[in-house]
Tab-separated table of C-alpha atoms in Angstrom:
chain	number	residue	atom	x	y	z
A	1	MET	CA	8.251	7.486	-30.010
A	2	GLU	CA	9.028	10.971	-30.331
A	3	SER	CA	5.991	12.106	-27.756
A	4	LEU	CA	8.258	10.369	-24.742
A	5	ARG	CA	10.675	13.025	-25.887
A	6	LEU	CA	9.195	16.087	-24.480
A	7	ILE	CA	10.344	15.268	-20.792
A	8	ASP	CA	12.895	17.249	-22.165
A	9	GLU	CA	10.938	19.806	-21.786
A	10	TRP	CA	10.256	18.734	-17.949
A	11	PRO	CA	11.513	21.175	-15.525
A	12	VAL	CA	13.503	18.318	-13.821
A	13	ASP	CA	16.852	17.120	-13.854
A	14	GLU	CA	16.566	13.555	-14.221
A	15	THR	CA	13.699	11.631	-15.800
A	16	ALA	CA	12.914	8.771	-17.660
A	17	ALA	CA	9.802	7.567	-19.234
A	18	GLY	CA	8.961	4.274	-21.593
A	19	VAL	CA	5.474	2.702	-22.831
A	20	VAL	CA	4.779	-0.944	-23.260
A	21	GLY	CA	2.313	-2.832	-24.895
A	22	ALA	CA	-0.230	-5.110	-23.777
A	23	ASP	CA	1.991	-7.980	-25.246
A	24	GLY	CA	5.057	-6.823	-23.463
A	25	VAL	CA	6.730	-5.196	-26.307
A	26	ILE	CA	8.565	-1.925	-25.180
A	27	ARG	CA	7.187	0.685	-28.328
A	28	GLY	CA	9.735	3.202	-26.670
A	29	ARG	CA	12.086	4.572	-23.408
A	30	HIS	CA	13.536	7.864	-23.380
A	31	GLY	CA	15.898	8.480	-20.446
A	32	ASP	CA	18.591	6.129	-18.262
A	33	PRO	CA	16.323	3.141	-18.029
A	34	ALA	CA	18.113	1.614	-15.244
A	35	ARG	CA	18.335	4.484	-13.063
A	36	PRO	CA	16.342	4.379	-9.494
A	37	TYR	CA	13.756	6.311	-8.771
A	38	ARG	CA	11.955	7.179	-5.644
A	39	LEU	CA	8.463	5.562	-6.278
A	40	ALA	CA	6.637	7.296	-3.221
A	41	SER	CA	2.892	6.566	-3.640
A	42	VAL	CA	3.376	4.146	-6.608
A	43	THR	CA	4.613	1.920	-4.503
A	44	LYS	CA	1.285	1.538	-3.852
A	45	LEU	CA	0.745	-0.438	-6.433
A	46	LEU	CA	3.412	-3.099	-6.324
A	47	THR	CA	1.816	-3.479	-2.698
A	48	ALA	CA	-2.370	-3.664	-4.209
A	49	TYR	CA	-1.057	-6.974	-6.364
A	50	THR	CA	1.075	-8.503	-4.243
A	51	ALA	CA	-2.252	-8.529	-1.829
A	52	HIS	CA	-4.114	-9.482	-4.372
A	53	ILE	CA	-1.682	-12.678	-5.427
A	54	ALA	CA	-2.133	-13.504	-1.629
A	55	VAL	CA	-5.923	-13.218	-1.844
A	56	GLU	CA	-5.318	-15.933	-4.706
A	57	GLU	CA	-2.881	-17.756	-3.034
A	58	GLY	CA	-5.166	-18.143	0.242
A	59	VAL	CA	-3.017	-15.722	2.487
A	60	PHE	CA	-6.334	-13.681	3.666
A	61	GLU	CA	-9.468	-12.974	1.730
A	62	LEU	CA	-10.611	-9.325	0.649
A	63	ASP	CA	-13.108	-9.713	3.438
A	64	THR	CA	-10.833	-10.606	6.437
A	65	PRO	CA	-10.778	-7.835	9.301
A	66	ALA	CA	-8.085	-6.236	8.564
A	67	GLY	CA	-7.020	-2.573	9.818
A	68	PRO	CA	-9.910	-0.544	12.850
A	69	ALA	CA	-12.436	-2.330	13.642
A	70	GLY	CA	-15.234	-3.438	10.879
A	71	SER	CA	-12.825	-2.388	8.408
A	72	THR	CA	-11.230	-5.555	5.768
A	73	VAL	CA	-8.858	-5.613	3.622
A	74	ARG	CA	-11.040	-5.028	1.025
A	75	HIS	CA	-11.571	-1.507	2.905
A	76	LEU	CA	-7.512	-0.851	3.307
A	77	LEU	CA	-7.053	-1.427	-0.916
A	78	ALA	CA	-9.978	0.959	-2.008
A	79	HIS	CA	-9.322	3.679	0.460
A	80	THR	CA	-12.378	3.022	2.923
A	81	SER	CA	-11.558	2.135	6.222
A	82	GLY	CA	-11.910	5.480	7.949
A	83	LEU	CA	-7.758	5.798	8.926
A	84	ALA	CA	-6.596	8.921	8.447
A	85	PHE	CA	-4.040	10.339	6.021
A	86	ASP	CA	-0.470	9.550	7.352
A	87	ALA	CA	-1.843	8.511	10.670
A	88	HIS	CA	-3.083	5.736	12.380
A	89	LYS	CA	-5.969	7.701	13.997
A	90	VAL	CA	-9.622	6.448	12.746
A	91	MET	CA	-11.859	9.860	11.467
A	92	ALA	CA	-14.821	7.725	9.836
A	93	GLU	CA	-16.625	4.345	10.042
A	94	PRO	CA	-14.792	1.920	7.156
A	95	GLY	CA	-17.181	2.147	4.267
A	96	THR	CA	-18.415	6.060	4.498
A	97	ARG	CA	-16.456	8.003	3.101
A	98	ARG	CA	-12.866	7.854	0.531
A	99	LEU	CA	-10.017	9.171	2.987
A	100	TYR	CA	-6.500	8.760	1.034
A	101	SER	CA	-4.295	6.841	3.895
A	102	ASN	CA	-0.834	6.054	3.886
A	103	ALA	CA	-1.425	4.607	6.941
A	104	GLY	CA	-3.850	2.178	5.714
A	105	PHE	CA	-2.057	0.391	3.258
A	106	GLU	CA	0.528	0.247	5.881
A	107	GLN	CA	-2.216	-2.032	8.007
A	108	LEU	CA	-3.143	-3.538	5.081
A	109	ALA	CA	0.601	-4.711	4.891
A	110	GLU	CA	0.572	-5.912	8.209
A	111	ALA	CA	-2.027	-7.580	8.195
A	112	LEU	CA	-0.886	-9.772	5.064
A	113	SER	CA	2.770	-10.383	7.106
A	114	GLU	CA	1.096	-11.504	10.012
A	115	HIS	CA	-0.860	-14.054	7.809
A	116	ALA	CA	2.062	-15.141	5.676
A	117	GLY	CA	3.539	-15.550	8.483
A	118	ILE	CA	6.981	-13.750	6.942
A	119	THR	CA	7.390	-10.080	6.180
A	120	PHE	CA	5.609	-8.250	3.891
A	121	ALA	CA	8.835	-6.650	1.631
A	122	ASP	CA	9.910	-10.817	1.601
A	123	TYR	CA	6.543	-11.988	0.251
A	124	LEU	CA	6.584	-8.980	-2.248
A	125	ALA	CA	9.818	-10.174	-3.447
A	126	GLU	CA	8.916	-13.640	-3.689
A	127	ALA	CA	5.407	-13.246	-5.039
A	128	LEU	CA	5.876	-10.371	-7.597
A	129	LEU	CA	9.153	-9.080	-7.954
A	130	SER	CA	11.382	-12.111	-8.692
A	131	PRO	CA	8.227	-13.521	-11.253
A	132	LEU	CA	8.872	-10.502	-12.958
A	133	GLY	CA	12.657	-10.353	-13.241
A	134	MET	CA	12.655	-6.937	-11.346
A	135	THR	CA	15.565	-7.019	-9.567
A	136	ALA	CA	16.291	-3.281	-9.475
A	137	THR	CA	13.541	-3.093	-7.149
A	138	GLU	CA	13.049	-2.459	-3.565
A	139	LEU	CA	10.873	-1.560	-0.775
A	140	ALA	CA	12.998	-0.338	2.063
A	141	GLY	CA	10.693	1.793	3.857
A	142	SER	CA	6.864	1.929	4.086
A	143	PRO	CA	4.421	-0.444	1.937
A	144	ALA	CA	2.738	2.886	0.719
A	145	ALA	CA	5.245	5.035	-0.407
A	146	GLY	CA	9.085	3.584	0.134
A	147	ALA	CA	9.689	1.933	-2.923
A	148	THR	CA	12.421	2.570	-5.298
A	149	SER	CA	12.880	0.951	-8.947
A	150	THR	CA	13.843	1.677	-12.553
A	151	LEU	CA	12.285	2.327	-15.756
A	152	ASP	CA	12.901	-1.165	-17.007
A	153	ASP	CA	11.336	-2.262	-13.684
A	154	LEU	CA	8.042	-0.486	-13.948
A	155	LEU	CA	7.941	-1.314	-17.549
A	156	ARG	CA	7.446	-5.190	-16.842
A	157	PHE	CA	5.319	-4.574	-13.957
A	158	ALA	CA	3.397	-2.250	-16.676
A	159	ALA	CA	3.084	-4.863	-19.227
A	160	GLU	CA	1.967	-7.252	-15.982
A	161	LEU	CA	-0.877	-4.780	-15.479
A	162	GLN	CA	-2.255	-5.256	-19.521
A	163	SER	CA	-1.293	-9.471	-19.517
A	164	PRO	CA	-1.392	-10.886	-15.821
A	165	LYS	CA	0.757	-14.039	-15.434
A	166	LEU	CA	0.610	-13.869	-11.718
A	167	LEU	CA	-3.128	-13.066	-11.209
A	168	ALA	CA	-6.095	-14.622	-13.133
A	169	PRO	CA	-7.554	-11.906	-15.831
A	170	GLU	CA	-10.576	-11.574	-13.697
A	171	THR	CA	-9.246	-10.748	-10.521
A	172	LEU	CA	-7.479	-7.920	-11.790
A	173	ARG	CA	-10.747	-6.259	-13.825
A	174	ALA	CA	-12.117	-6.771	-10.869
A	175	ALA	CA	-9.412	-4.671	-8.639
A	176	THR	CA	-9.833	-2.181	-11.628
A	177	GLU	CA	-13.396	-1.512	-11.383
A	178	VAL	CA	-14.612	1.340	-8.874
A	179	ALA	CA	-14.844	-0.459	-5.276
A	180	PHE	CA	-17.975	1.065	-2.957
A	181	PRO	CA	-19.054	3.602	-6.037
A	182	GLY	CA	-20.544	7.054	-5.260
A	183	LEU	CA	-17.632	8.447	-2.284
A	184	SER	CA	-16.405	11.338	-2.920
A	185	GLY	CA	-13.097	12.072	-1.392
A	186	VAL	CA	-10.057	14.199	-1.949
A	187	LEU	CA	-7.339	13.298	-4.842
A	188	PRO	CA	-4.011	14.520	-3.910
A	189	GLY	CA	-2.845	17.478	-5.520
A	190	PHE	CA	-5.887	17.425	-7.549
A	191	GLY	CA	-8.686	18.536	-5.176
A	192	HIS	CA	-11.753	17.182	-4.062
A	193	GLN	CA	-13.591	14.355	-6.659
A	194	LYS	CA	-17.225	14.038	-6.521
A	195	PRO	CA	-17.431	11.073	-6.489
A	196	ASN	CA	-13.601	10.190	-6.138
A	197	ASP	CA	-13.988	6.267	-7.561
A	198	TRP	CA	-11.211	4.287	-7.134
A	199	GLY	CA	-10.708	0.439	-7.236
A	200	LEU	CA	-9.259	-2.140	-4.873
A	201	GLY	CA	-5.501	-0.117	-4.902
A	202	PHE	CA	-6.126	1.275	-8.122
A	203	GLU	CA	-6.589	5.035	-8.592
A	204	LEU	CA	-9.094	5.146	-12.107
A	205	ARG	CA	-9.418	7.799	-14.476
A	206	ASP	CA	-13.370	7.328	-14.787
A	207	HIS	CA	-14.394	10.981	-15.664
A	208	LYS	CA	-12.316	12.851	-13.137
A	209	SER	CA	-11.110	16.663	-14.063
A	210	PRO	CA	-8.963	17.673	-13.184
A	211	HIS	CA	-7.084	14.315	-13.408
A	212	TRP	CA	-3.066	13.558	-13.953
A	213	THR	CA	-3.693	11.314	-17.000
A	214	GLY	CA	-4.565	12.859	-20.107
A	215	ALA	CA	-8.064	13.845	-21.734
A	216	HIS	CA	-8.103	11.352	-23.870
A	217	SER	CA	-6.963	9.127	-21.731
A	218	SER	CA	-10.302	6.367	-21.528
A	219	PRO	CA	-12.159	5.928	-18.603
A	220	ARG	CA	-11.270	2.822	-18.027
A	221	THR	CA	-7.690	3.995	-17.542
A	222	PHE	CA	-5.721	3.031	-14.087
A	223	GLY	CA	-3.108	3.037	-12.499
A	224	HIS	CA	-1.249	5.803	-9.294
A	225	PHE	CA	1.474	8.743	-9.256
A	226	GLY	CA	4.142	9.556	-6.891
A	227	GLN	CA	4.594	12.733	-4.377
A	228	SER	CA	8.428	11.664	-5.977
A	229	GLY	CA	7.034	13.102	-9.340
A	230	THR	CA	6.477	9.885	-10.813
A	231	PHE	CA	3.546	7.885	-12.933
A	232	LEU	CA	2.195	4.504	-13.742
A	233	TRP	CA	-0.960	4.577	-16.123
A	234	ALA	CA	-2.681	1.523	-18.070
A	235	ASP	CA	-5.006	2.496	-20.508
A	236	PRO	CA	-7.125	-1.282	-21.273
A	237	ASP	CA	-8.695	0.412	-23.934
A	238	ALA	CA	-5.519	1.888	-26.009
A	239	GLY	CA	-3.881	-1.803	-25.160
A	240	PHE	CA	-0.783	0.632	-23.596
A	241	SER	CA	0.667	1.520	-20.389
A	242	CYS	CA	2.820	4.807	-19.479
A	243	VAL	CA	5.727	4.888	-16.905
A	244	ALA	CA	7.342	8.040	-16.201
A	245	LEU	CA	10.203	8.429	-13.297
A	246	THR	CA	11.573	12.227	-12.432
A	247	ASP	CA	13.798	13.063	-9.512
A	248	ARG	CA	11.813	16.017	-8.699
A	249	SER	CA	8.223	16.136	-6.226
A	250	PHE	CA	5.173	16.715	-7.510
A	251	GLY	CA	4.128	19.714	-7.683
A	252	PRO	CA	2.094	22.369	-10.067
A	253	TRP	CA	4.788	21.867	-12.491
A	254	ALA	CA	3.207	18.012	-12.686
A	255	ALA	CA	-0.025	18.805	-12.930
A	256	GLU	CA	1.076	21.073	-15.753
A	257	VAL	CA	3.224	19.009	-17.970
A	258	TRP	CA	1.499	14.763	-17.225
A	259	PRO	CA	-1.821	15.879	-19.248
A	260	PRO	CA	-0.569	17.095	-22.352
A	261	PHE	CA	2.228	14.480	-22.314
A	262	THR	CA	0.053	11.806	-21.617
A	263	ASP	CA	-2.431	13.158	-24.458
A	264	ALA	CA	0.605	12.693	-27.335
A	265	VAL	CA	1.271	9.526	-25.895
A	266	LEU	CA	-1.366	8.529	-26.304
A	267	ALA	CA	-2.176	10.176	-30.227
A	268	GLU	CA	1.316	9.243	-31.340
A	269	LEU	CA	0.551	5.511	-30.358
A	270	THR	CA	-3.259	5.778	-32.101
A	271	ALA	CA	-1.783	7.630	-35.090
């Protein structure tokens, strides 16, 4: 895909990008597909998906109490537990505000580990990474932001996000619909959004402006980006997912180049 070559113009030293269809067929790759990159908050997609697998396996339920008083697994996934961004400190009553929280995902992983009786990293490996053949992916830090992975591994996961084999399709569909609708909040790097709609672990495109996906991304597009300069989106209407990995931290450069890149990718796919 010629549009993927636009990453060569980004102000980064190392980058890789690829597109995969809902059928699992890779439509294009550019850059080293086996080089490991830090995922930062793209890690949350892996953690959330693992949590949904755990729900289906009966480890816990979405409404199982977890996190601060009054909070549940559902609240933690949707960033509505009331926990602060990077501190295990309660800032609001559960369900009243959309407070993006790394601490919330750490408490989500702790709850899963407690109910499963094994470490979260082991459950992640057994439930998600191993079945998808993501042999180069490792969680060496926080379940909110501590994974490393490669383009090839994330393309496997991106295909799963479109045609789930490890989850029931209706489970993923529900997880990518708005949870606790109408709540406003800050989308990190892109300012206050009203509303700041979020699914159960998945950031939703909807009609947010500004946003890190493209102007022509469908409102149903979901995914995540990371402060390490990485992103993964899945556009159900287009029928494709895109992954981009870099070695430069997120900043104004990314907010400038990512949306037109996504629009170029979508234009080539639908031409």
